[in-house]
Amino acid sequence: MSQSLDRALTLLDSIAKDARTLDELADEIGVHKSTVLRLLRTLEQHHFVRREGARHYRLGSAMFDLANQALDSFDVRRSAQPALAALNARTGHTVHLASYEDGEVVYIDKYEGRHSVRMYSRIGKRAPLHCTAVGKVLVAAMPPARREEIARSIDYPVLTPNTITTPEAYLAELDRVAQRGYAVDNAEHEDFIHCIAAPVRGADGEVLAAASMSVPKVLLDYDGLLALVPQLRAATTEASVHSGWTENGKGH
């Protein structure tokens, strides 16, 4: 990667977190202010950044346009939308759609729950594979050799007392997910939230994405969460049909 491109991407990543001044950006990437100013002017010309007041820079409209175009390129996002939106409306709980990318979960759609407890997740946010229900669904759908490879590559950061911490425990969990057709995050990612997930399949039966329903523990106990599995699976079956899947695993 060229040095200028690397610096420009670093600037965008920094500005995405919060508005930044020229001095702050120069300090962050360790170059003179004149170099940063040249990059910012180019990015501003193309609407990737915008000035806020006299000193601060924020992300510009071109970034949001690109993000929306990228999300729209996920066909499964469009095809799953009616079923997942209906599930969210019916239950009032937060519904996610997620895909696998470079060893992580990426949330590609989200339907916010009606309760006051908010999750950290957002569209485009990445999350670990070992402690999310969607991550377990996505990895469980892979061939055994690939599952093993991924399980051995994870660092297993401990996020709650329930987080899986070893490859052996993770592989055993993936076997259970593959057998029963859904996954559970029993407060493994965030200690106040638990979650269930199931696959959304395509025309050849391949898993295109994972859909989940997340519920604060204060609203619903673990047994109550599991009682929602049939509703989730009905929604993911409907989403799969809209994505080209049929009962015999062949497309329309």
CSV table of C-alpha atoms in Angstrom, one decimal, residues 101-227:
chain,number,residue,atom,x,y,z
A,101,GLU,CA,-15.4,-11.7,6.9
A,102,ASP,CA,-11.7,-12.2,7.6
A,103,GLY,CA,-12.1,-14.1,10.8
A,104,GLU,CA,-14.8,-11.9,12.3
A,105,VAL,CA,-18.5,-11.3,12.3
A,106,VAL,CA,-19.7,-8.2,10.4
A,107,TYR,CA,-23.2,-6.9,11.1
A,108,ILE,CA,-24.9,-6.1,7.8
A,109,ASP,CA,-28.3,-5.2,9.1
A,110,LYS,CA,-30.0,-4.3,12.4
A,111,TYR,CA,-33.6,-3.8,13.6
A,112,GLU,CA,-33.6,-2.1,16.9
A,113,GLY,CA,-35.6,-3.5,19.8
A,114,ARG,CA,-38.4,-1.6,21.5
A,115,HIS,CA,-36.8,-1.9,25.0
A,116,SER,CA,-34.6,0.7,26.5
A,117,VAL,CA,-31.5,-1.4,26.8
A,118,ARG,CA,-29.2,-0.7,23.9
A,119,MET,CA,-26.5,-3.0,22.5
A,120,TYR,CA,-23.1,-1.8,21.3
A,121,SER,CA,-23.7,-3.3,17.9
A,122,ARG,CA,-24.3,-1.3,14.7
A,123,ILE,CA,-24.3,-1.9,11.0
A,124,GLY,CA,-20.7,-2.4,9.8
A,125,LYS,CA,-19.5,-3.2,13.3
A,126,ARG,CA,-17.3,-6.3,13.7
A,127,ALA,CA,-17.6,-8.8,16.5
A,128,PRO,CA,-15.7,-12.0,17.6
A,129,LEU,CA,-16.7,-15.5,16.3
A,130,HIS,CA,-16.3,-17.4,19.6
A,131,CYS,CA,-18.8,-15.6,21.8
A,132,THR,CA,-21.6,-14.5,19.4
A,133,ALA,CA,-24.5,-16.7,18.3
A,134,VAL,CA,-24.2,-15.4,14.7
A,135,GLY,CA,-20.4,-16.2,14.7
A,136,LYS,CA,-21.1,-19.8,15.9
A,137,VAL,CA,-23.8,-20.2,13.2
A,138,LEU,CA,-21.4,-19.0,10.4
A,139,VAL,CA,-18.5,-21.1,11.5
A,140,ALA,CA,-20.6,-24.2,12.2
A,141,ALA,CA,-21.7,-24.1,8.5
A,142,MET,CA,-18.1,-24.5,7.3
A,143,PRO,CA,-16.4,-27.9,6.5
A,144,PRO,CA,-14.9,-29.6,9.5
A,145,ALA,CA,-11.3,-28.8,8.5
A,146,ARG,CA,-12.1,-25.1,8.1
A,147,ARG,CA,-13.9,-25.1,11.5
A,148,GLU,CA,-10.8,-26.6,13.1
A,149,GLU,CA,-8.5,-24.1,11.4
A,150,ILE,CA,-10.6,-21.2,12.6
A,151,ALA,CA,-11.0,-22.6,16.1
A,152,ARG,CA,-7.2,-22.9,16.4
A,153,SER,CA,-6.6,-19.4,15.2
A,154,ILE,CA,-8.8,-17.5,17.7
A,155,ASP,CA,-7.2,-15.8,20.7
A,156,TYR,CA,-10.4,-16.3,22.9
A,157,PRO,CA,-10.5,-13.0,24.7
A,158,VAL,CA,-12.7,-13.4,27.9
A,159,LEU,CA,-15.5,-10.9,27.7
A,160,THR,CA,-17.8,-12.3,30.4
A,161,PRO,CA,-17.7,-15.2,32.9
A,162,ASN,CA,-19.5,-17.4,30.3
A,163,THR,CA,-17.2,-16.8,27.3
A,164,ILE,CA,-15.8,-19.9,25.6
A,165,THR,CA,-12.0,-19.9,26.2
A,166,THR,CA,-10.5,-22.9,24.4
A,167,PRO,CA,-10.5,-24.3,20.9
A,168,GLU,CA,-11.8,-27.7,22.2
A,169,ALA,CA,-14.8,-26.1,23.9
A,170,TYR,CA,-15.5,-24.0,20.8
A,171,LEU,CA,-15.4,-27.0,18.4
A,172,ALA,CA,-17.7,-28.9,20.7
A,173,GLU,CA,-20.1,-26.0,20.7
A,174,LEU,CA,-19.9,-25.8,16.9
A,175,ASP,CA,-20.9,-29.5,16.7
A,176,ARG,CA,-24.0,-28.8,18.8
A,177,VAL,CA,-24.9,-25.8,16.6
A,178,ALA,CA,-24.6,-27.9,13.4
A,179,GLN,CA,-26.7,-30.7,14.9
A,180,ARG,CA,-29.6,-28.5,16.2
A,181,GLY,CA,-29.6,-25.8,13.6
A,182,TYR,CA,-29.3,-22.8,15.8
A,183,ALA,CA,-26.8,-21.2,18.2
A,184,VAL,CA,-27.0,-19.5,21.6
A,185,ASP,CA,-24.9,-16.8,23.1
A,186,ASN,CA,-25.6,-17.3,26.8
A,187,ALA,CA,-24.4,-13.9,27.9
A,188,GLU,CA,-21.0,-14.7,26.5
A,189,HIS,CA,-20.4,-11.5,24.6
A,190,GLU,CA,-22.1,-9.0,26.8
A,191,ASP,CA,-23.1,-10.1,30.3
A,192,PHE,CA,-26.5,-8.4,30.3
A,193,ILE,CA,-27.6,-9.7,26.9
A,194,HIS,CA,-28.3,-13.2,25.6
A,195,CYS,CA,-29.0,-14.2,22.0
A,196,ILE,CA,-30.1,-16.9,19.6
A,197,ALA,CA,-29.1,-17.2,16.0
A,198,ALA,CA,-30.0,-19.3,12.9
A,199,PRO,CA,-28.7,-19.5,9.4
A,200,VAL,CA,-30.1,-17.9,6.3
A,201,ARG,CA,-29.5,-20.1,3.3
A,202,GLY,CA,-29.2,-19.6,-0.5
A,203,ALA,CA,-30.2,-21.5,-3.6
A,204,ASP,CA,-27.7,-24.3,-3.1
A,205,GLY,CA,-28.3,-24.6,0.6
A,206,GLU,CA,-25.2,-22.7,1.5
A,207,VAL,CA,-25.3,-20.4,4.5
A,208,LEU,CA,-25.3,-16.8,3.2
A,209,ALA,CA,-25.6,-15.1,6.6
A,210,ALA,CA,-26.8,-15.6,10.2
A,211,ALA,CA,-29.8,-13.9,11.7
A,212,SER,CA,-30.2,-13.4,15.5
A,213,MET,CA,-32.5,-12.1,18.1
A,214,SER,CA,-31.0,-10.4,21.2
A,215,VAL,CA,-32.8,-9.9,24.5
A,216,PRO,CA,-31.7,-8.2,27.8
A,217,LYS,CA,-31.6,-10.8,30.5
A,218,VAL,CA,-33.7,-8.5,32.8
A,219,LEU,CA,-36.6,-8.9,30.3
A,220,LEU,CA,-36.3,-12.6,29.6
A,221,ASP,CA,-34.6,-15.5,31.3
A,222,TYR,CA,-32.7,-18.2,29.5
A,223,ASP,CA,-35.7,-20.6,29.1
A,224,GLY,CA,-37.7,-17.7,27.8
A,225,LEU,CA,-35.0,-17.0,25.3
A,226,LEU,CA,-35.0,-20.6,24.0
A,227,ALA,CA,-38.8,-20.4,23.7
